C-alpha atoms as an extended CHARMM CRD file, in Angstrom:
* protein
*
       288  EXT
         1         1  MET       CA            125.3120000000      167.0140000000      112.7040000000  PROA      1               0.0000000000
         2         2  LYS       CA            121.8440000000      165.8690000000      111.7020000000  PROA      2               0.0000000000
         3         3  LYS       CA            120.4860000000      163.1000000000      113.8890000000  PROA      3               0.0000000000
         4         4  ILE       CA            119.4650000000      159.6920000000      112.6500000000  PROA      4               0.0000000000
         5         5  LEU       CA            116.0780000000      158.6820000000      114.0040000000  PROA      5               0.0000000000
         6         6  PRO       CA            116.5010000000      155.1880000000      115.4740000000  PROA      6               0.0000000000
         7         7  PHE       CA            113.9090000000      152.4840000000      115.5550000000  PROA      7               0.0000000000
         8         8  VAL       CA            113.6850000000      148.8390000000      116.4280000000  PROA      8               0.0000000000
         9         9  LEU       CA            114.9080000000      146.7940000000      113.4910000000  PROA      9               0.0000000000
        10        10  VAL       CA            112.5650000000      143.9890000000      112.5510000000  PROA      10              0.0000000000
        11        11  LEU       CA            113.4260000000      141.4270000000      109.9180000000  PROA      11              0.0000000000
        12        12  LEU       CA            110.8220000000      139.2530000000      108.2950000000  PROA      12              0.0000000000
        13        13  LEU       CA            112.6990000000      136.2890000000      106.9420000000  PROA      13              0.0000000000
        14        14  VAL       CA            111.4370000000      135.1500000000      103.5940000000  PROA      14              0.0000000000
        15        15  SER       CA            113.2390000000      132.3760000000      101.8120000000  PROA      15              0.0000000000
        16        16  CYS       CA            114.2070000000      132.6270000000       98.1710000000  PROA      16              0.0000000000
        17        17  GLY       CA            114.9150000000      128.9280000000       98.0170000000  PROA      17              0.0000000000
        18        18  GLY       CA            116.9510000000      126.3480000000       99.8620000000  PROA      18              0.0000000000
        19        19  GLY       CA            120.6670000000      127.0470000000       99.8850000000  PROA      19              0.0000000000
        20        20  GLU       CA            120.2620000000      130.2770000000       97.9050000000  PROA      20              0.0000000000
        21        21  GLU       CA            120.7050000000      133.9100000000       98.8190000000  PROA      21              0.0000000000
        22        22  LYS       CA            117.8040000000      135.0470000000      100.9610000000  PROA      22              0.0000000000
        23        23  TRP       CA            116.0900000000      138.4370000000      100.6730000000  PROA      23              0.0000000000
        24        24  VAL       CA            114.5720000000      139.8030000000      103.8730000000  PROA      24              0.0000000000
        25        25  LEU       CA            112.1170000000      142.6320000000      104.4330000000  PROA      25              0.0000000000
        26        26  MET       CA            113.3470000000      145.3490000000      106.7780000000  PROA      26              0.0000000000
        27        27  SER       CA            111.2600000000      147.5660000000      108.9890000000  PROA      27              0.0000000000
        28        28  SER       CA            111.2850000000      151.0310000000      107.4440000000  PROA      28              0.0000000000
        29        29  PRO       CA            111.0900000000      154.3690000000      109.2890000000  PROA      29              0.0000000000
        30        30  VAL       CA            109.1220000000      155.9930000000      106.4330000000  PROA      30              0.0000000000
        31        31  ASP       CA            106.1520000000      155.2150000000      104.1960000000  PROA      31              0.0000000000
        32        32  ALA       CA            107.2090000000      157.4250000000      101.2800000000  PROA      32              0.0000000000
        33        33  ASP       CA            108.2760000000      155.8590000000       97.9830000000  PROA      33              0.0000000000
        34        34  LEU       CA            112.0330000000      155.1780000000       97.8400000000  PROA      34              0.0000000000
        35        35  TYR       CA            113.7480000000      155.3630000000       94.4590000000  PROA      35              0.0000000000
        36        36  ASP       CA            117.4690000000      154.7110000000       94.7800000000  PROA      36              0.0000000000
        37        37  VAL       CA            119.9740000000      152.9920000000       97.0540000000  PROA      37              0.0000000000
        38        38  TRP       CA            123.7630000000      153.2310000000       97.3540000000  PROA      38              0.0000000000
        39        39  VAL       CA            125.9140000000      150.7660000000       99.3090000000  PROA      39              0.0000000000
        40        40  LEU       CA            129.4130000000      151.7560000000      100.4360000000  PROA      40              0.0000000000
        41        41  GLU       CA            132.3650000000      149.3940000000      100.7390000000  PROA      41              0.0000000000
        42        42  ASN       CA            132.1590000000      149.6100000000      104.5500000000  PROA      42              0.0000000000
        43        43  GLY       CA            128.5710000000      148.3170000000      104.4700000000  PROA      43              0.0000000000
        44        44  ASN       CA            126.8740000000      151.6460000000      105.1420000000  PROA      44              0.0000000000
        45        45  VAL       CA            123.7840000000      152.2430000000      103.0190000000  PROA      45              0.0000000000
        46        46  TRP       CA            122.0530000000      155.3960000000      101.7630000000  PROA      46              0.0000000000
        47        47  ILE       CA            118.5220000000      155.4520000000      100.3260000000  PROA      47              0.0000000000
        48        48  ALA       CA            116.6810000000      158.4140000000       98.7510000000  PROA      48              0.0000000000
        49        49  GLY       CA            113.0290000000      158.9570000000       97.9220000000  PROA      49              0.0000000000
        50        50  ALA       CA            109.8820000000      161.0580000000       97.8640000000  PROA      50              0.0000000000
        51        51  GLU       CA            109.3460000000      164.1120000000      100.0850000000  PROA      51              0.0000000000
        52        52  GLY       CA            113.0960000000      164.5950000000      100.4210000000  PROA      52              0.0000000000
        53        53  LYS       CA            113.3920000000      161.3990000000      102.4310000000  PROA      53              0.0000000000
        54        54  VAL       CA            116.9180000000      160.0770000000      103.0540000000  PROA      54              0.0000000000
        55        55  LEU       CA            117.5660000000      156.8450000000      104.9690000000  PROA      55              0.0000000000
        56        56  PHE       CA            120.8870000000      155.6760000000      106.3930000000  PROA      56              0.0000000000
        57        57  TYR       CA            122.0030000000      152.2270000000      107.5670000000  PROA      57              0.0000000000
        58        58  ASP       CA            125.1210000000      152.1180000000      109.7320000000  PROA      58              0.0000000000
        59        59  GLY       CA            125.4770000000      148.3480000000      109.8930000000  PROA      59              0.0000000000
        60        60  GLU       CA            122.9950000000      147.9950000000      112.7390000000  PROA      60              0.0000000000
        61        61  ILE       CA            120.0780000000      150.4080000000      112.4080000000  PROA      61              0.0000000000
        62        62  LEU       CA            118.1770000000      151.7810000000      109.4260000000  PROA      62              0.0000000000
        63        63  GLY       CA            116.9900000000      155.2860000000      110.2460000000  PROA      63              0.0000000000
        64        64  ALA       CA            115.6940000000      158.4780000000      108.6680000000  PROA      64              0.0000000000
        65        65  LEU       CA            118.1910000000      161.3090000000      108.2860000000  PROA      65              0.0000000000
        66        66  GLU       CA            117.0180000000      164.9180000000      108.1020000000  PROA      66              0.0000000000
        67        67  SER       CA            117.8860000000      166.2220000000      104.6390000000  PROA      67              0.0000000000
        68        68  GLY       CA            116.2520000000      169.6390000000      104.7110000000  PROA      68              0.0000000000
        69        69  LEU       CA            114.7910000000      168.8610000000      101.2790000000  PROA      69              0.0000000000
        70        70  SER       CA            111.1500000000      168.4570000000      100.2560000000  PROA      70              0.0000000000
        71        71  ALA       CA            111.3820000000      167.4800000000       96.5890000000  PROA      71              0.0000000000
        72        72  THR       CA            111.2820000000      163.8590000000       95.4590000000  PROA      72              0.0000000000
        73        73  LEU       CA            114.8340000000      162.4880000000       95.3310000000  PROA      73              0.0000000000
        74        74  ARG       CA            115.4740000000      160.0130000000       92.5220000000  PROA      74              0.0000000000
        75        75  GLY       CA            119.2130000000      159.3510000000       92.6560000000  PROA      75              0.0000000000
        76        76  VAL       CA            121.8770000000      158.9440000000       95.3290000000  PROA      76              0.0000000000
        77        77  SER       CA            125.6270000000      158.3460000000       95.0250000000  PROA      77              0.0000000000
        78        78  PHE       CA            128.4850000000      158.4670000000       97.5220000000  PROA      78              0.0000000000
        79        79  ALA       CA            132.1000000000      159.0430000000       96.5680000000  PROA      79              0.0000000000
        80        80  SER       CA            133.3300000000      158.1830000000      100.0660000000  PROA      80              0.0000000000
        81        81  GLU       CA            131.9840000000      157.4940000000      103.5330000000  PROA      81              0.0000000000
        82        82  ASN       CA            131.5760000000      161.2050000000      104.3020000000  PROA      82              0.0000000000
        83        83  THR       CA            130.7830000000      162.7290000000      100.9090000000  PROA      83              0.0000000000
        84        84  GLY       CA            127.7650000000      162.0400000000       98.7300000000  PROA      84              0.0000000000
        85        85  TRP       CA            125.0670000000      163.5280000000       96.5300000000  PROA      85              0.0000000000
        86        86  VAL       CA            121.3380000000      163.2540000000       95.8300000000  PROA      86              0.0000000000
        87        87  CYS       CA            119.3240000000      164.5620000000       92.8760000000  PROA      87              0.0000000000
        88        88  GLY       CA            115.6580000000      164.7620000000       92.0190000000  PROA      88              0.0000000000
        89        89  ASN       CA            112.6390000000      166.7330000000       90.9230000000  PROA      89              0.0000000000
        90        90  PHE       CA            112.8300000000      170.4350000000       90.0320000000  PROA      90              0.0000000000
        91        91  GLY       CA            116.5570000000      170.1100000000       89.3900000000  PROA      91              0.0000000000
        92        92  VAL       CA            117.2860000000      169.5780000000       93.0760000000  PROA      92              0.0000000000
        93        93  ILE       CA            120.8370000000      168.5230000000       93.7720000000  PROA      93              0.0000000000
        94        94  ALA       CA            122.4050000000      168.4100000000       97.2310000000  PROA      94              0.0000000000
        95        95  ARG       CA            125.7130000000      167.3790000000       98.7610000000  PROA      95              0.0000000000
        96        96  TYR       CA            126.3410000000      165.5130000000      102.0090000000  PROA      96              0.0000000000
        97        97  SER       CA            129.4910000000      166.5310000000      103.8470000000  PROA      97              0.0000000000
        98        98  ASP       CA            130.4880000000      166.5020000000      107.5170000000  PROA      98              0.0000000000
        99        99  GLY       CA            127.1090000000      165.1270000000      108.5560000000  PROA      99              0.0000000000
       100       100  THR       CA            124.9510000000      167.7170000000      106.7870000000  PROA      100             0.0000000000
       101       101  TRP       CA            123.0130000000      167.9290000000      103.5270000000  PROA      101             0.0000000000
       102       102  VAL       CA            123.3710000000      171.2430000000      101.6530000000  PROA      102             0.0000000000
       103       103  GLN       CA            121.4490000000      172.0240000000       98.4710000000  PROA      103             0.0000000000
       104       104  ASP       CA            123.4650000000      173.4580000000       95.5880000000  PROA      104             0.0000000000
       105       105  THR       CA            121.3510000000      176.5400000000       94.8470000000  PROA      105             0.0000000000
       106       106  SER       CA            123.6650000000      177.6850000000       92.0520000000  PROA      106             0.0000000000
       107       107  PHE       CA            122.5080000000      174.7750000000       89.9360000000  PROA      107             0.0000000000
       108       108  GLY       CA            120.3560000000      176.2950000000       87.1790000000  PROA      108             0.0000000000
       109       109  PHE       CA            118.4560000000      173.2280000000       85.9230000000  PROA      109             0.0000000000
       110       110  THR       CA            114.8090000000      173.1660000000       87.0680000000  PROA      110             0.0000000000
       111       111  ARG       CA            113.5530000000      169.9380000000       85.4900000000  PROA      111             0.0000000000
       112       112  THR       CA            113.8490000000      166.4400000000       86.9470000000  PROA      112             0.0000000000
       113       113  LEU       CA            117.2600000000      164.8760000000       87.4800000000  PROA      113             0.0000000000
       114       114  HSD       CA            116.7340000000      161.1170000000       87.4220000000  PROA      114             0.0000000000
       115       115  ASP       CA            120.1290000000      159.6860000000       88.3240000000  PROA      115             0.0000000000
       116       116  ILE       CA            123.5690000000      160.6060000000       89.6140000000  PROA      116             0.0000000000
       117       117  TYR       CA            126.9380000000      158.8450000000       89.7850000000  PROA      117             0.0000000000
       118       118  PHE       CA            130.2000000000      159.7760000000       91.5450000000  PROA      118             0.0000000000
       119       119  PHE       CA            133.6590000000      158.2070000000       91.3920000000  PROA      119             0.0000000000
       120       120  ASP       CA            135.3570000000      160.4490000000       93.9530000000  PROA      120             0.0000000000
       121       121  ASP       CA            134.8070000000      163.8390000000       95.5710000000  PROA      121             0.0000000000
       122       122  ASN       CA            135.8220000000      165.6290000000       92.3750000000  PROA      122             0.0000000000
       123       123  THR       CA            134.1990000000      163.6290000000       89.5810000000  PROA      123             0.0000000000
       124       124  GLY       CA            130.4760000000      163.1130000000       89.0820000000  PROA      124             0.0000000000
       125       125  TRP       CA            127.6550000000      162.9530000000       86.5530000000  PROA      125             0.0000000000
       126       126  ALA       CA            123.8970000000      163.5720000000       86.6090000000  PROA      126             0.0000000000
       127       127  VAL       CA            121.2520000000      162.9830000000       83.9190000000  PROA      127             0.0000000000
       128       128  GLY       CA            117.6290000000      163.9480000000       83.5260000000  PROA      128             0.0000000000
       129       129  SER       CA            114.7490000000      165.3620000000       81.5420000000  PROA      129             0.0000000000
       130       130  GLY       CA            115.2540000000      166.4230000000       77.9470000000  PROA      130             0.0000000000
       131       131  GLY       CA            118.4570000000      164.4190000000       77.6150000000  PROA      131             0.0000000000
       132       132  ASN       CA            120.3350000000      166.8590000000       79.8280000000  PROA      132             0.0000000000
       133       133  ILE       CA            123.7230000000      165.7360000000       81.1400000000  PROA      133             0.0000000000
       134       134  TYR       CA            125.6900000000      167.4970000000       83.8750000000  PROA      134             0.0000000000
       135       135  TYR       CA            129.2830000000      167.0270000000       84.9810000000  PROA      135             0.0000000000
       136       136  TYR       CA            130.8330000000      167.9440000000       88.3440000000  PROA      136             0.0000000000
       137       137  ASN       CA            134.5180000000      168.8990000000       88.2360000000  PROA      137             0.0000000000
       138       138  GLY       CA            135.1540000000      169.2100000000       91.9590000000  PROA      138             0.0000000000
       139       139  THR       CA            134.1230000000      172.8650000000       92.1340000000  PROA      139             0.0000000000
       140       140  PHE       CA            130.8760000000      173.3140000000       90.2320000000  PROA      140             0.0000000000
       141       141  TRP       CA            128.3470000000      171.5940000000       87.9700000000  PROA      141             0.0000000000
       142       142  LYS       CA            128.2870000000      172.3680000000       84.2570000000  PROA      142             0.0000000000
       143       143  GLU       CA            126.1070000000      171.1870000000       81.4050000000  PROA      143             0.0000000000
       144       144  PHE       CA            127.7810000000      168.6030000000       79.1880000000  PROA      144             0.0000000000
       145       145  PRO       CA            126.9460000000      168.1190000000       75.4790000000  PROA      145             0.0000000000
       146       146  SER       CA            124.2500000000      165.4780000000       75.0000000000  PROA      146             0.0000000000
       147       147  PRO       CA            123.5360000000      163.6220000000       71.7540000000  PROA      147             0.0000000000
       148       148  VAL       CA            119.8260000000      163.1310000000       72.5790000000  PROA      148             0.0000000000
       149       149  ASN       CA            116.7020000000      164.9810000000       73.6970000000  PROA      149             0.0000000000
       150       150  ASN       CA            114.9880000000      161.9780000000       75.2930000000  PROA      150             0.0000000000
       151       151  THR       CA            114.6930000000      161.9450000000       79.0600000000  PROA      151             0.0000000000
       152       152  LEU       CA            117.5610000000      159.9440000000       80.5720000000  PROA      152             0.0000000000
       153       153  LYS       CA            116.3840000000      157.8550000000       83.5210000000  PROA      153             0.0000000000
       154       154  CYS       CA            119.4460000000      155.8590000000       84.5260000000  PROA      154             0.0000000000
       155       155  LEU       CA            123.2190000000      156.1630000000       84.6320000000  PROA      155             0.0000000000
       156       156  HSD       CA            126.1390000000      153.8830000000       85.4990000000  PROA      156             0.0000000000
       157       157  PHE       CA            129.9020000000      153.7220000000       84.9820000000  PROA      157             0.0000000000
       158       158  CYS       CA            132.3370000000      150.8280000000       85.2640000000  PROA      158             0.0000000000
       159       159  ASP       CA            135.2570000000      153.2830000000       85.4590000000  PROA      159             0.0000000000
       160       160  LYS       CA            135.8940000000      156.9880000000       84.8650000000  PROA      160             0.0000000000
       161       161  ASN       CA            136.2310000000      156.5110000000       81.1190000000  PROA      161             0.0000000000
       162       162  HSD       CA            133.3740000000      154.1220000000       80.3650000000  PROA      162             0.0000000000
       163       163  GLY       CA            129.7130000000      154.5890000000       81.1890000000  PROA      163             0.0000000000
       164       164  TRP       CA            126.1390000000      154.3510000000       79.9630000000  PROA      164             0.0000000000
       165       165  ALA       CA            122.8810000000      156.2690000000       80.2780000000  PROA      165             0.0000000000
       166       166  ALA       CA            119.4470000000      155.3150000000       78.9670000000  PROA      166             0.0000000000
       167       167  GLY       CA            115.8260000000      156.3370000000       79.1260000000  PROA      167             0.0000000000
       168       168  ASP       CA            112.6330000000      157.1390000000       77.2810000000  PROA      168             0.0000000000
       169       169  GLU       CA            111.7810000000      155.3690000000       74.0290000000  PROA      169             0.0000000000
       170       170  GLY       CA            114.7090000000      153.0000000000       74.5300000000  PROA      170             0.0000000000
       171       171  VAL       CA            117.3490000000      155.6870000000       74.0190000000  PROA      171             0.0000000000
       172       172  ILE       CA            120.8890000000      154.5280000000       74.9090000000  PROA      172             0.0000000000
       173       173  ILE       CA            124.0390000000      156.6490000000       75.0520000000  PROA      173             0.0000000000
       174       174  LYS       CA            127.5960000000      155.5960000000       75.7990000000  PROA      174             0.0000000000
       175       175  TYR       CA            130.4740000000      157.5540000000       77.3370000000  PROA      175             0.0000000000
       176       176  SER       CA            134.0590000000      156.9670000000       76.2650000000  PROA      176             0.0000000000
       177       177  ASP       CA            137.0640000000      159.1200000000       75.4050000000  PROA      177             0.0000000000
       178       178  GLY       CA            135.4310000000      162.1870000000       76.9540000000  PROA      178             0.0000000000
       179       179  THR       CA            132.3170000000      162.1200000000       74.7560000000  PROA      179             0.0000000000
       180       180  TRP       CA            128.7450000000      160.8650000000       74.9800000000  PROA      180             0.0000000000
       181       181  VAL       CA            127.4580000000      159.2340000000       71.7780000000  PROA      181             0.0000000000
       182       182  GLU       CA            124.1110000000      157.6720000000       70.9540000000  PROA      182             0.0000000000
       183       183  ILE       CA            124.1390000000      153.9480000000       70.2370000000  PROA      183             0.0000000000
       184       184  ALA       CA            121.3370000000      152.5690000000       68.0630000000  PROA      184             0.0000000000
       185       185  SER       CA            118.9560000000      150.8780000000       70.4840000000  PROA      185             0.0000000000
       186       186  PRO       CA            117.3930000000      147.4760000000       69.8240000000  PROA      186             0.0000000000
       187       187  ALA       CA            114.1480000000      148.5140000000       71.5720000000  PROA      187             0.0000000000
       188       188  ASP       CA            111.7620000000      151.4660000000       71.7070000000  PROA      188             0.0000000000
       189       189  ARG       CA            110.4860000000      150.8480000000       75.2330000000  PROA      189             0.0000000000
       190       190  THR       CA            111.5770000000      153.0290000000       78.1500000000  PROA      190             0.0000000000
       191       191  ILE       CA            114.7320000000      151.8330000000       79.9030000000  PROA      191             0.0000000000
       192       192  ASN       CA            114.6980000000      152.3620000000       83.6820000000  PROA      192             0.0000000000
       193       193  GLY       CA            117.9720000000      150.8070000000       84.8370000000  PROA      193             0.0000000000
       194       194  VAL       CA            121.5120000000      150.1440000000       83.6310000000  PROA      194             0.0000000000
       195       195  TRP       CA            124.6250000000      148.4670000000       85.0340000000  PROA      195             0.0000000000
       196       196  ALA       CA            128.0150000000      148.7690000000       83.3390000000  PROA      196             0.0000000000
       197       197  VAL       CA            129.8820000000      145.5360000000       84.0650000000  PROA      197             0.0000000000
       198       198  SER       CA            133.0360000000      146.4180000000       82.1110000000  PROA      198             0.0000000000
       199       199  PRO       CA            134.0040000000      148.5580000000       79.1010000000  PROA      199             0.0000000000
       200       200  ASP       CA            132.6810000000      145.7190000000       76.9190000000  PROA      200             0.0000000000
       201       201  GLU       CA            129.5580000000      144.6540000000       78.8010000000  PROA      201             0.0000000000
       202       202  ALA       CA            126.3940000000      146.2380000000       80.2220000000  PROA      202             0.0000000000
       203       203  TRP       CA            122.8230000000      145.3300000000       81.1740000000  PROA      203             0.0000000000
       204       204  PHE       CA            119.6590000000      147.3990000000       80.6890000000  PROA      204             0.0000000000
       205       205  VAL       CA            116.1240000000      146.8260000000       82.0230000000  PROA      205             0.0000000000
       206       206  GLY       CA            112.8280000000      148.5670000000       81.3380000000  PROA      206             0.0000000000
       207       207  VAL       CA            109.0880000000      148.4900000000       80.8730000000  PROA      207             0.0000000000
       208       208  ASP       CA            107.1190000000      145.3640000000       79.9760000000  PROA      208             0.0000000000
       209       209  GLY       CA            109.9060000000      143.0510000000       81.1220000000  PROA      209             0.0000000000
       210       210  LEU       CA            112.5660000000      144.5270000000       78.8410000000  PROA      210             0.0000000000
       211       211  ILE       CA            116.0730000000      143.0810000000       79.3560000000  PROA      211             0.0000000000
       212       212  ILE       CA            118.9270000000      144.0950000000       77.0310000000  PROA      212             0.0000000000
       213       213  HSD       CA            122.4910000000      142.7730000000       77.1340000000  PROA      213             0.0000000000
       214       214  TRP       CA            125.4100000000      144.6200000000       75.5240000000  PROA      214             0.0000000000
       215       215  LYS       CA            128.5530000000      142.5670000000       75.0170000000  PROA      215             0.0000000000
       216       216  ASP       CA            131.5420000000      142.9310000000       72.7130000000  PROA      216             0.0000000000
       217       217  GLY       CA            129.9570000000      145.6290000000       70.5940000000  PROA      217             0.0000000000
       218       218  SER       CA            126.4190000000      144.3630000000       70.0340000000  PROA      218             0.0000000000
       219       219  PHE       CA            123.0300000000      144.2570000000       71.7670000000  PROA      219             0.0000000000
       220       220  GLU       CA            120.8240000000      141.2700000000       72.5120000000  PROA      220             0.0000000000
       221       221  VAL       CA            117.2160000000      141.6210000000       73.6480000000  PROA      221             0.0000000000
       222       222  LEU       CA            116.5370000000      138.6470000000       75.8940000000  PROA      222             0.0000000000
       223       223  PRO       CA            113.3010000000      136.6530000000       75.6190000000  PROA      223             0.0000000000
       224       224  SER       CA            110.7510000000      138.2570000000       77.9290000000  PROA      224             0.0000000000
       225       225  GLN       CA            110.4640000000      136.7020000000       81.3730000000  PROA      225             0.0000000000
       226       226  THR       CA            107.4970000000      138.8840000000       82.3510000000  PROA      226             0.0000000000
       227       227  THR       CA            105.2510000000      141.7490000000       81.2930000000  PROA      227             0.0000000000
       228       228  LEU       CA            105.9630000000      143.5480000000       84.5670000000  PROA      228             0.0000000000
       229       229  ASP       CA            107.9810000000      146.7530000000       84.4340000000  PROA      229             0.0000000000
       230       230  LEU       CA            111.5960000000      146.3080000000       85.5280000000  PROA      230             0.0000000000
       231       231  TYR       CA            113.2650000000      149.2190000000       87.3180000000  PROA      231             0.0000000000
       232       232  GLY       CA            116.7820000000      148.3220000000       88.4260000000  PROA      232             0.0000000000
       233       233  VAL       CA            119.6860000000      145.9830000000       87.7450000000  PROA      233             0.0000000000
       234       234  TRP       CA            122.8110000000      145.2050000000       89.7810000000  PROA      234             0.0000000000
       235       235  MET       CA            125.5860000000      142.8750000000       88.6660000000  PROA      235             0.0000000000
       236       236  LYS       CA            127.8250000000      141.4380000000       91.3730000000  PROA      236             0.0000000000
       237       237  ASN       CA            130.0780000000      140.1260000000       88.6130000000  PROA      237             0.0000000000
       238       238  PRO       CA            129.5760000000      139.0960000000       84.9610000000  PROA      238             0.0000000000
       239       239  ASN       CA            127.9570000000      135.8120000000       86.0260000000  PROA      239             0.0000000000
       240       240  ASP       CA            125.8660000000      136.8780000000       89.0200000000  PROA      240             0.0000000000
       241       241  GLY       CA            123.3220000000      139.6730000000       89.2930000000  PROA      241             0.0000000000
       242       242  TRP       CA            119.8130000000      140.7710000000       90.2540000000  PROA      242             0.0000000000
       243       243  ILE       CA            116.9400000000      142.6800000000       88.6540000000  PROA      243             0.0000000000
       244       244  CYS       CA            114.0870000000      144.2930000000       90.6020000000  PROA      244             0.0000000000
       245       245  GLY       CA            110.7440000000      145.5460000000       89.3990000000  PROA      245             0.0000000000
       246       246  GLU       CA            107.0090000000      145.9520000000       89.6260000000  PROA      246             0.0000000000
       247       247  ASN       CA            105.0370000000      144.0840000000       92.3140000000  PROA      247             0.0000000000
       248       248  GLY       CA            108.2440000000      143.1090000000       94.1230000000  PROA      248             0.0000000000
       249       249  ALA       CA            109.6440000000      141.2180000000       91.1400000000  PROA      249             0.0000000000
       250       250  LEU       CA            113.1400000000      139.7810000000       91.6370000000  PROA      250             0.0000000000
       251       251  TYR       CA            115.2070000000      137.9740000000       89.0040000000  PROA      251             0.0000000000
       252       252  HSD       CA            118.5710000000      136.3200000000       89.5870000000  PROA      252             0.0000000000
       253       253  TYR       CA            121.1740000000      135.8350000000       86.8590000000  PROA      253             0.0000000000
       254       254  GLU       CA            122.5530000000      132.3110000000       87.1260000000  PROA      254             0.0000000000
       255       255  GLU       CA            124.1780000000      130.0260000000       84.5740000000  PROA      255             0.0000000000
       256       256  GLY       CA            123.5220000000      132.5360000000       81.8260000000  PROA      256             0.0000000000
       257       257  GLU       CA            119.7890000000      132.9550000000       82.4580000000  PROA      257             0.0000000000
       258       258  TRP       CA            117.5360000000      135.3230000000       84.4170000000  PROA      258             0.0000000000
       259       259  VAL       CA            115.4260000000      133.2680000000       86.8210000000  PROA      259             0.0000000000
       260       260  ALA       CA            112.4120000000      134.5620000000       88.7920000000  PROA      260             0.0000000000
       261       261  LYS       CA            112.8440000000      134.3490000000       92.5710000000  PROA      261             0.0000000000
       262       262  ALA       CA            110.4990000000      134.6300000000       95.5290000000  PROA      262             0.0000000000
       263       263  SER       CA            110.2460000000      138.1310000000       96.9610000000  PROA      263             0.0000000000
       264       264  PRO       CA            109.4800000000      139.2620000000      100.5220000000  PROA      264             0.0000000000
       265       265  THR       CA            107.2430000000      142.0570000000       99.1950000000  PROA      265             0.0000000000
       266       266  ALA       CA            104.5610000000      142.7310000000       96.5950000000  PROA      266             0.0000000000
       267       267  LYS       CA            105.4290000000      146.4400000000       96.4840000000  PROA      267             0.0000000000
       268       268  ASN       CA            107.1920000000      147.9230000000       93.4750000000  PROA      268             0.0000000000
       269       269  LEU       CA            110.9820000000      147.8610000000       93.8280000000  PROA      269             0.0000000000
       270       270  TYR       CA            112.5910000000      150.8680000000       92.1330000000  PROA      270             0.0000000000
       271       271  GLY       CA            116.2800000000      150.6940000000       93.0790000000  PROA      271             0.0000000000
       272       272  ILE       CA            118.8210000000      147.9250000000       93.6860000000  PROA      272             0.0000000000
       273       273  ASN       CA            122.5040000000      147.9820000000       94.6210000000  PROA      273             0.0000000000
       274       274  LYS       CA            124.9030000000      145.4970000000       96.1970000000  PROA      274             0.0000000000
       275       275  GLY       CA            122.3250000000      143.3230000000       97.9140000000  PROA      275             0.0000000000
       276       276  TRP       CA            119.8480000000      146.0600000000       98.8580000000  PROA      276             0.0000000000
       277       277  ALA       CA            116.6410000000      147.1630000000       97.1280000000  PROA      277             0.0000000000
       278       278  CYS       CA            114.0760000000      149.8610000000       97.8670000000  PROA      278             0.0000000000
       279       279  GLY       CA            110.6920000000      150.8710000000       96.5710000000  PROA      279             0.0000000000
       280       280  GLU       CA            107.0660000000      151.7280000000       97.0340000000  PROA      280             0.0000000000
       281       281  GLU       CA            105.7060000000      152.9930000000      100.3740000000  PROA      281             0.0000000000
       282       282  GLY       CA            109.0490000000      152.8780000000      102.1730000000  PROA      282             0.0000000000
       283       283  THR       CA            109.8540000000      149.2870000000      101.2350000000  PROA      283             0.0000000000
       284       284  VAL       CA            113.4440000000      148.1920000000      101.9220000000  PROA      284             0.0000000000
       285       285  ILE       CA            114.7520000000      144.6630000000      101.4190000000  PROA      285             0.0000000000
       286       286  ARG       CA            118.2320000000      143.1810000000      101.5640000000  PROA      286             0.0000000000
       287       287  ILE       CA            120.1110000000      139.9490000000      101.0380000000  PROA      287             0.0000000000
       288       288  GLU       CA            120.9180000000      138.3990000000      104.3920000000  PROA      288             0.0000000000
């Protein structure tokens, strides 16, 4: 089994406001950019980034795990405590099982894979450059028909039958009934992050402060809170969520509005999931 490299955990407590959830900056074992984070139900956390970097948090220590990969990793998803996947540049895709990362060399795609999502060990999706979509059936990856040619930068499902992907030039596609279809987008700016709340609701974020809400069959582009690029969105429930972005930007969804909050970092934050966020130069923050 690959060893986790331990280090002394240091927390810099930075308040986000009295009585509110508090984000804290964690000491990171790497200085490479980190692009995606996945939090398991047991509290374990996986983070993926540049130079093949993979970080793991076991509830006590955040450490670097040897992945054997050198390409930039842009997406990470775990189906269970012991089985997960990463994807990234040059079509790299690798599986974690029994404590070891193994690259799937049979995968024929050589362009960037931007995001990946797994429900269980036998069902997963990946999206990337040129609108390419790939599906994992438990044995192998296969290309899945895509309705677009735009690069897809983000992917999320609320259940096995309902999901979204989005990307360059505001392209948005929706998965239901076994098919991906393009949905007319209300914006032409690149979308970097998506969160499917339910079959009837989803959030999208992107460049220049773009925030889009899909609910009950229609889109709403929210009034801009910022001109900063937004990279990730995570919804705890329909009434509570967070957005992360450029220069450490954090926005909290409360009482039907997105409200700017103090951040413990000025570094770009690229990924957010279940109270954790990661970003530029090894930055990792979490809600304490």
